[in-house]
Coordinates of C-alpha atoms and ligand atoms in Angstrom, one line a residue:
M9 CA 118.9 78.0 104.1
S10 CA 115.9 80.1 103.0
V11 CA 113.2 81.8 104.9
S12 CA 110.7 83.4 102.6
M13 CA 107.6 85.4 103.4
V14 CA 104.6 85.8 101.1
L15 CA 102.6 88.9 102.0
G16 CA 99.6 90.7 100.6
A17 CA 100.7 94.0 99.1
Q18 CA 97.2 95.5 98.9
W19 CA 93.9 94.9 100.8
G20 CA 94.0 91.1 100.8
D21 CA 93.0 88.4 98.3
E22 CA 96.0 89.1 96.1
A23 CA 96.3 85.3 95.4
K24 CA 98.8 84.6 98.2
G25 CA 97.3 81.1 98.2
K26 CA 98.4 80.4 94.7
V27 CA 101.9 81.8 95.2
V28 CA 102.4 79.9 98.5
D29 CA 101.2 76.7 96.8
L30 CA 103.9 77.1 94.1
L31 CA 106.7 77.8 96.6
S32 CA 105.5 75.1 99.1
Q33 CA 106.6 72.4 96.7
E34 CA 110.2 73.2 97.9
A35 CA 109.4 74.0 101.6
D36 CA 110.1 72.0 104.7
I37 CA 107.8 74.1 106.8
V38 CA 104.9 76.4 105.7
A39 CA 103.7 78.6 108.6
R40 CA 100.9 81.1 109.3
F41 CA 101.8 83.8 111.8
N42 CA 98.8 86.2 111.8
G43 CA 95.1 86.4 111.5
G44 CA 92.5 83.7 111.7
D45 CA 89.7 82.3 109.7
N46 CA 89.0 85.7 108.3
A47 CA 91.5 84.6 105.7
G48 CA 90.5 82.6 102.6
H49 CA 93.3 81.4 100.5
T50 CA 92.4 79.6 97.3
V51 CA 94.6 76.8 96.1
I52 CA 94.2 74.6 93.1
N53 CA 96.4 71.6 93.3
Q54 CA 96.5 67.9 92.3
Y55 CA 93.9 67.2 95.0
G56 CA 91.3 69.7 93.9
T57 CA 90.3 73.3 94.8
F58 CA 90.6 74.4 98.5
K59 CA 89.8 77.6 100.2
L60 CA 92.0 77.5 103.2
R61 CA 91.1 79.7 106.2
L62 CA 93.5 78.4 108.9
T63 CA 95.6 75.5 107.6
P64 CA 98.9 76.6 106.2
N65 CA 99.1 75.9 102.5
G66 CA 101.7 73.2 102.4
F67 CA 99.5 70.2 102.7
S68 CA 99.9 69.1 99.0
N69 CA 103.6 68.4 99.6
P70 CA 103.9 65.2 101.7
T71 CA 107.2 66.3 103.2
T72 CA 106.0 69.7 104.4
T73 CA 105.2 70.5 108.0
C74 CA 102.2 72.9 108.3
L75 CA 102.5 75.2 111.3
I76 CA 99.8 77.4 112.8
G77 CA 102.1 79.8 114.7
P78 CA 101.3 81.5 118.0
G79 CA 100.3 84.8 116.4
V80 CA 97.3 83.1 114.8
V81 CA 93.8 83.1 116.5
V82 CA 92.0 79.8 116.1
N83 CA 88.4 79.0 115.5
L84 CA 88.3 75.3 116.4
A85 CA 85.2 74.5 114.4
T86 CA 86.7 76.0 111.2
L87 CA 90.0 74.2 111.7
I88 CA 88.4 70.8 112.3
S89 CA 86.2 71.1 109.2
E90 CA 89.3 72.1 107.2
I91 CA 91.3 69.1 108.5
Q92 CA 88.3 66.9 107.6
T93 CA 88.1 68.3 104.1
I94 CA 91.8 67.7 103.5
A95 CA 91.4 64.2 105.0
A96 CA 88.6 63.5 102.5
A97 CA 91.1 64.3 99.7
G98 CA 93.3 61.5 101.1
I99 CA 95.7 63.6 103.2
D100 CA 96.1 62.8 106.9
L101 CA 97.6 65.9 108.6
S102 CA 97.8 64.5 112.1
D103 CA 101.6 64.1 112.0
R104 CA 102.3 67.1 109.8
L105 CA 100.1 69.8 111.3
W106 CA 101.5 71.7 114.4
I107 CA 99.3 74.2 116.2
S108 CA 101.0 76.4 118.8
P109 CA 99.5 76.1 122.3
R110 CA 100.0 79.9 122.5
C111 CA 97.3 80.5 119.9
H112 CA 94.3 82.3 121.3
V113 CA 90.9 80.7 120.7
V114 CA 87.9 82.4 119.1
M115 CA 85.0 81.8 121.5
P116 CA 81.3 82.1 120.6
Y117 CA 81.1 85.5 122.3
H118 CA 83.7 87.1 120.0
P119 CA 81.6 87.3 116.8
M120 CA 78.7 88.4 119.0
V121 CA 80.7 91.3 120.5
E122 CA 81.9 92.2 117.0
S123 CA 78.4 92.4 115.7
V124 CA 77.2 94.5 118.6
Y125 CA 80.0 97.1 117.7
E126 CA 79.4 96.8 114.0
M127 CA 75.7 97.5 114.4
A128 CA 76.2 100.3 116.8
K129 CA 78.5 102.0 114.3
G130 CA 76.0 101.8 111.4
N131 CA 77.4 103.4 108.3
A132 CA 80.8 103.8 110.0
S133 CA 81.2 100.0 110.5
T134 CA 84.3 98.3 109.3
G135 CA 82.5 95.7 107.3
T136 CA 84.3 92.8 108.9
T137 CA 84.1 89.1 107.9
G138 CA 82.2 88.5 111.1
R139 CA 84.7 86.0 112.5
G140 CA 85.3 87.8 115.8
M141 CA 88.8 88.9 114.9
G142 CA 88.7 92.4 116.6
P143 CA 87.3 91.0 119.9
V144 CA 89.6 88.0 120.1
Y145 CA 92.7 90.1 119.6
A146 CA 91.4 92.7 121.9
D147 CA 91.0 90.1 124.6
K148 CA 94.5 88.9 123.9
V149 CA 96.1 92.2 124.5
S150 CA 94.0 93.1 127.5
Y151 CA 94.9 89.8 129.3
N152 CA 91.4 88.3 128.8
G153 CA 92.2 85.7 126.2
I154 CA 91.8 82.0 126.4
R155 CA 94.6 80.1 124.7
L156 CA 94.8 76.5 123.5
V157 CA 97.2 75.8 126.4
D158 CA 94.4 76.9 128.8
M159 CA 92.0 74.4 127.3
A160 CA 94.4 71.5 128.1
D161 CA 93.3 71.9 131.7
E162 CA 89.5 71.9 132.3
N163 CA 89.8 73.8 135.6
V164 CA 91.9 76.6 134.1
F165 CA 89.6 76.8 131.1
G166 CA 86.5 76.8 133.3
E167 CA 87.8 79.5 135.6
K168 CA 88.7 81.8 132.7
L169 CA 85.5 81.2 130.9
I170 CA 83.4 82.0 134.0
V171 CA 85.0 85.5 134.2
Q172 CA 84.7 86.1 130.5
L173 CA 81.0 85.1 130.4
Q174 CA 80.2 87.3 133.4
V175 CA 81.4 90.4 131.6
K176 CA 80.3 89.4 128.1
N177 CA 76.8 88.3 129.2
A178 CA 76.3 91.6 131.0
L179 CA 76.9 93.3 127.7
F180 CA 74.6 91.0 125.8
K181 CA 71.9 91.6 128.4
A182 CA 72.2 95.3 128.0
V183 CA 71.7 95.0 124.2
D184 CA 68.9 92.5 124.5
L185 CA 70.9 89.5 123.3
A186 CA 70.5 86.1 124.9
P187 CA 73.3 85.3 127.3
L188 CA 75.6 82.4 126.7
D189 CA 75.4 79.3 128.9
L190 CA 78.7 78.3 130.6
R191 CA 78.1 74.6 130.5
T192 CA 77.1 74.6 126.8
V193 CA 80.1 76.7 125.7
M194 CA 82.5 74.6 127.8
A195 CA 81.2 71.3 126.6
E196 CA 81.2 72.4 122.9
K197 CA 84.7 73.9 123.1
L198 CA 86.2 71.0 125.0
A199 CA 84.7 68.5 122.5
E200 CA 86.3 70.5 119.7
Y201 CA 89.6 70.7 121.5
S202 CA 89.8 67.0 122.1
Q203 CA 89.7 66.5 118.3
I204 CA 92.9 68.5 117.7
K205 CA 94.8 68.2 120.9
G206 CA 97.3 65.8 119.4
M207 CA 98.4 68.5 117.1
V208 CA 98.8 71.2 119.7
R209 CA 102.5 71.3 120.3
E210 CA 105.0 74.0 121.2
S211 CA 106.6 75.1 117.9
F212 CA 109.6 77.2 119.0
G213 CA 111.9 74.3 119.1
L214 CA 110.7 73.1 115.7
V215 CA 111.4 76.4 114.1
Q216 CA 114.7 77.0 115.8
K217 CA 115.9 73.5 114.7
A218 CA 114.8 74.2 111.2
L219 CA 116.8 77.4 111.1
K220 CA 119.8 75.6 112.4
D221 CA 119.4 72.8 109.9
N222 CA 119.2 75.3 107.0
A223 CA 115.7 74.1 106.2
S224 CA 113.4 75.9 103.9
I225 CA 110.7 77.9 105.7
L226 CA 107.8 79.6 104.0
L227 CA 105.8 82.1 105.9
E228 CA 102.2 82.6 104.6
G229 CA 100.9 86.0 105.4
A230 CA 97.2 86.5 105.8
Q231 CA 95.2 89.6 104.8
G232 CA 97.2 92.5 103.2
S233 CA 99.5 95.3 104.3
L234 CA 96.8 97.9 103.9
L235 CA 94.6 96.0 106.4
D236 CA 97.4 96.1 109.0
N237 CA 96.2 97.2 112.4
T238 CA 98.8 100.0 112.6
W239 CA 99.7 100.9 109.0
G240 CA 96.4 100.1 107.2
T241 CA 93.4 102.3 106.7
Y242 CA 92.4 102.2 110.4
P243 CA 89.6 101.6 111.5
F244 CA 88.8 99.9 108.2
C245 CA 91.5 97.3 108.7
T246 CA 91.9 94.0 110.5
A247 CA 93.0 93.2 114.1
S248 CA 96.4 91.6 113.5
T249 CA 99.8 92.7 112.3
T250 CA 99.9 91.8 108.6
V251 CA 103.3 93.2 107.7
S252 CA 106.7 91.5 107.6
G253 CA 107.6 92.7 111.1
G254 CA 104.7 90.6 112.5
V255 CA 106.6 87.4 111.9
T256 CA 109.0 88.0 114.8
A257 CA 106.2 87.9 117.4
G258 CA 103.7 85.8 115.4
L259 CA 106.1 82.9 114.8
G260 CA 109.2 83.4 116.9
I261 CA 111.7 84.0 114.0
A262 CA 114.2 86.8 114.5
P263 CA 114.3 89.4 111.6
K264 CA 117.9 88.4 110.7
W265 CA 116.7 85.1 109.3
I266 CA 114.4 86.4 106.6
N267 CA 116.0 86.4 103.2
R268 CA 113.0 86.8 100.8
V269 CA 110.0 89.0 101.3
I270 CA 107.6 88.4 98.4
G271 CA 104.9 91.0 98.0
V272 CA 101.9 89.6 96.2
A273 CA 100.0 92.3 94.3
K274 CA 97.1 92.0 91.9
A275 CA 97.6 93.7 88.5
Y276 CA 94.7 95.9 89.6
T277 CA 93.2 96.6 93.1
T278 CA 90.4 95.0 95.1
R279 CA 89.0 95.5 98.5
V280 CA 86.2 93.9 100.5
G281 CA 84.5 95.8 103.3
R282 CA 84.4 99.5 103.9
G283 CA 87.1 102.2 103.9
P284 CA 88.8 104.4 101.4
M285 CA 90.0 103.0 98.0
P286 CA 91.2 105.8 95.9
T287 CA 91.4 104.0 92.5
E288 CA 87.9 102.3 92.9
L289 CA 85.9 102.1 89.6
N290 CA 82.2 102.3 89.9
D291 CA 81.7 101.9 86.1
A292 CA 81.7 99.4 83.3
T293 CA 85.5 98.9 83.6
G294 CA 85.0 98.1 87.3
N295 CA 82.5 95.5 86.2
V296 CA 84.9 94.0 83.7
L297 CA 87.5 93.6 86.5
Q298 CA 84.9 92.0 88.8
N299 CA 83.5 89.6 86.3
E300 CA 86.8 88.6 84.6
G301 CA 88.5 88.3 88.0
K302 CA 85.5 86.6 89.7
E303 CA 85.9 89.0 92.5
F304 CA 83.7 87.7 95.2
G305 CA 85.0 87.3 98.8
T306 CA 86.2 83.8 99.7
V307 CA 84.9 83.9 103.3
T308 CA 81.8 86.0 103.0
G309 CA 80.9 85.8 99.3
R310 CA 80.6 89.6 99.2
P311 CA 81.4 91.3 95.9
R312 CA 84.9 92.8 96.0
R313 CA 85.3 96.5 95.1
C314 CA 87.5 96.8 92.0
G315 CA 89.8 99.5 90.6
W316 CA 93.0 100.3 88.9
F317 CA 96.4 99.3 90.2
D318 CA 97.6 101.9 92.8
A319 CA 101.4 102.2 92.5
D320 CA 101.5 104.8 95.3
L321 CA 100.0 102.2 97.7
V322 CA 102.2 99.3 96.6
S323 CA 105.4 101.4 96.7
F324 CA 104.4 102.3 100.3
T325 CA 103.8 98.6 101.3
A326 CA 107.0 97.6 99.4
R327 CA 109.0 99.9 101.7
L328 CA 107.1 99.1 104.8
N329 CA 107.7 95.3 104.4
G330 CA 111.0 95.4 102.6
F331 CA 109.7 93.5 99.6
T332 CA 112.6 91.9 97.8
E333 CA 110.3 91.0 94.8
I334 CA 106.8 91.3 93.6
A335 CA 104.5 88.5 92.4
L336 CA 102.1 90.3 90.1
T337 CA 98.9 88.2 89.9
K338 CA 95.7 88.1 87.7
L339 CA 97.4 89.9 84.8
D340 CA 95.0 88.0 82.5
V341 CA 92.0 89.9 84.0
L342 CA 93.2 93.0 82.1
D343 CA 93.3 91.1 78.8
S344 CA 90.3 92.8 77.2
L345 CA 90.9 96.4 78.2
P346 CA 92.1 98.8 75.4
K347 CA 93.6 101.4 77.9
I348 CA 94.8 100.7 81.4
K349 CA 95.4 103.3 84.1
I350 CA 97.8 103.2 87.0
G351 CA 97.4 105.3 90.1
V352 CA 100.7 107.2 90.9
G353 CA 99.7 109.5 93.8
Y354 CA 97.0 111.8 95.1
H355 CA 96.0 115.4 95.3
P356 CA 93.4 117.0 97.5
R357 CA 90.1 117.3 95.7
G358 CA 90.1 120.5 93.7
H359 CA 93.9 121.2 94.3
E360 CA 95.7 119.4 91.5
A361 CA 99.0 121.2 92.1
V362 CA 99.4 119.6 95.6
Q363 CA 101.0 116.2 95.4
S364 CA 100.5 113.7 98.2
H365 CA 101.0 110.1 99.2
Y366 CA 99.0 107.5 101.1
W367 CA 101.4 107.5 104.1
E368 CA 100.8 111.3 104.8
G369 CA 97.4 110.8 106.3
D370 CA 94.9 108.4 107.8
A371 CA 91.8 106.8 106.3
H372 CA 89.7 109.9 107.0
W373 CA 92.3 112.1 105.3
L374 CA 92.4 109.9 102.3
E375 CA 88.7 110.3 101.7
G376 CA 89.4 114.0 100.8
Y377 CA 92.0 113.1 98.1
E378 CA 91.7 111.8 94.6
P379 CA 94.2 109.7 92.6
E380 CA 96.5 110.8 89.8
Y381 CA 96.9 108.4 86.9
V382 CA 99.2 107.5 84.1
E383 CA 97.5 105.7 81.1
V384 CA 99.1 102.9 79.2
E385 CA 98.1 100.8 76.2
G386 CA 96.2 97.5 76.8
W387 CA 97.1 94.4 74.8
M388 CA 93.6 93.1 73.9
Q389 CA 94.6 89.5 73.6
S390 CA 94.6 86.5 75.9
T391 CA 97.6 85.9 78.2
K392 CA 96.2 82.8 79.8
D393 CA 98.4 80.3 78.0
V394 CA 101.6 82.3 78.2
R395 CA 104.4 80.7 80.3
Q396 CA 107.4 82.8 79.4
F397 CA 107.9 86.5 79.8
K398 CA 109.1 87.0 76.2
D399 CA 105.8 85.5 75.0
L400 CA 103.6 88.1 76.7
P401 CA 102.2 90.7 74.4
L402 CA 104.6 93.7 74.3
Q403 CA 102.1 96.0 75.9
A404 CA 101.7 93.5 78.8
Q405 CA 105.5 93.3 79.2
A406 CA 105.6 97.1 79.2
Y407 CA 102.8 97.1 81.9
V408 CA 104.9 94.8 84.1
H409 CA 108.0 97.0 83.7
R410 CA 106.0 100.1 84.5
V411 CA 104.8 98.5 87.7
E412 CA 108.4 97.6 88.6
E413 CA 109.6 101.2 87.9
L414 CA 106.9 102.8 89.9
V415 CA 107.1 100.4 92.9
E416 CA 110.9 100.2 92.7
V417 CA 110.9 96.4 93.2
P418 CA 111.5 93.8 90.6
V419 CA 108.6 91.6 89.5
R420 CA 109.8 88.0 89.6
L421 CA 106.5 86.1 89.0
V422 CA 103.5 86.9 86.9
S423 CA 100.3 84.9 87.3
V424 CA 98.0 84.6 84.3
G425 CA 95.4 82.1 85.7
P426 CA 94.4 80.4 88.9
E427 CA 96.1 77.1 88.2
R428 CA 99.6 76.3 89.5
N429 CA 101.1 76.2 86.0
A430 CA 99.5 79.4 84.8
T431 CA 102.6 81.2 85.9
V432 CA 105.5 83.1 84.3
I433 CA 108.7 83.1 86.4
I434 CA 111.1 85.9 85.6
S435 CA 114.7 84.9 86.6
Ligands
GDP2 P1 94.4 85.1 98.8 O1 93.5 85.4 99.9 O2 95.4 86.2 98.6 O3 95.0 83.7 98.8 O4 93.5 85.2 97.5 P2 92.0 84.6 97.2 O5 92.2 83.1 97.1 O6 91.1 85.0 98.3 O7 91.6 85.2 95.9 C1 92.4 85.1 94.7 C2 91.4 84.5 93.6 O8 92.0 84.7 92.3 C3 91.2 83.0 93.8 O9 89.9 82.7 93.3 C4 92.2 82.4 92.8 O10 91.9 81.1 92.4 C5 92.2 83.4 91.7 N1 93.5 83.5 91.0 C6 94.7 83.4 91.5 N2 95.7 83.8 90.5 C7 95.0 84.1 89.4 C8 95.3 84.6 88.1 O11 96.5 84.8 87.8 N3 94.3 84.9 87.3 C9 93.0 84.7 87.6 N4 92.1 85.0 86.7 N5 92.6 84.2 88.8 C10 93.6 84.0 89.7
IMO3 P1 93.0 87.0 102.9 O1 94.0 86.4 103.8 C1 90.4 90.5 102.1 C2 88.9 92.6 105.6 C3 87.4 92.6 105.9 C4 87.2 93.9 106.5 C5 88.4 94.1 107.4 C6 88.2 93.6 108.8 O2 92.1 86.1 102.2 O3 93.6 88.0 101.9 P2 88.1 91.3 110.0 O4 87.1 90.2 109.8 O5 89.5 90.9 109.7 O6 87.9 92.0 111.3 O7 87.6 92.4 108.9 O8 89.4 93.2 106.8 N1 89.6 91.3 105.5 C7 90.0 90.8 104.3 N2 89.9 91.3 103.1 N3 91.1 89.4 102.4 C8 91.3 88.9 103.6 O9 92.1 87.8 103.9 C9 90.7 89.6 104.7 N4 90.6 89.4 106.0 C10 89.9 90.5 106.5 O10 86.7 92.4 104.6 O11 87.2 94.9 105.5
MG4 MG1 91.5 85.6 100.3

């Protein structure tokens, strides 16, 4: 039996999609347990290139069940278009995709409420993906959410929607936005629901049976640990629990079942949206990382901020999640750099003798600190075709070992290109 989690160790976009794709070839179930269509997981497989927002990344294996767990919030239009894209590649998911009826549904007012807040905050805005994540999770925890199970009964759905539109439209009126029309929203959402209702099925039994049968379950985290709503750089974070503990509530798997927690970390750091990023590079090296790594947001197309690997952050997320191993991705992006720095901690600006760590303060605190670095030699040659660790340039091997030492977790996979086979497995 194996239950493995794949989690982002940084601020998202660490190449979880690629790692999950590799592992899904052996998985009976691949499940999402958090987030929504703010995620964008790129996978390149035998059917083409896909940028998955909601569908768990197990569709290329015909024997894998894909499960959208109850902790996920669902934008029906996104999900339908994704199912259609996958169908166009010749894969029918109707028997293999399970969507928990407990999932909360993103309604048209959620992105609107989000944009009201983002605009009101101005320069202090989070810089969200605009998918309504904050408001839909806020409605969930304040008992105002609408779940898929509610949509199965038109009367229940209608009653809930009336209350929500009363309150939300009052807000829209106050900020000069056009109110939403009950009939229009209801008709649109019910039409969408009718297209996926055959896949909406309670998943607790499926998961418990799989555990009992010693099946292989792969849990696909979305976002990254530093975007976690509690442990991330709040309020520059996301609305869900992105860390390993989130799987208990988000999928219904008790902690005792998890045997592998794979932290996916880029060999450098990126971040989309606002908030502190101590090792950010606003210089020519930052441009190299952005261009070589093609660092543009999968969901919004925004350029990703780029900087050196921050070992202080990843050693924090390693302990927070209990990583059993690291998958170090995009090593090839560093191929042309003569010298490479690694962040190893912080000190308050102007007080170099005081050593500090990420977990000692919040996002505001971190703005007043600057990183400390160690510098290592680059390898100045392509790693893209390397498939065995011993064939990596010695400086690249040393870089991987340095990351292991600093993070105190073994690196078991190194990725040197976006394709499935551009991978070095370290046994
Ligand atoms: P995710 O959200 O964590 O799944 O990551 P994204 O898909 O948003 O971003 C990762 C990007 O890096 C995608 O465009 C991948 O195709 C690409 N990628 C993945 N692994 C590698 C790698 O090892 N090297 C390079 N150069 N690109 C990679
Ligand atoms: P994947 O799963 C990178 C960021 C947004 C913003 C903050 C809040 O592809 O790694 P939200 O829309 O969630 O309310 O935005 O979180 N963010 C991500 N950054 N990768 C993601 O997902 C992200 N999902 C959200 O840019 O800073
Ligand atoms: Mg992404």
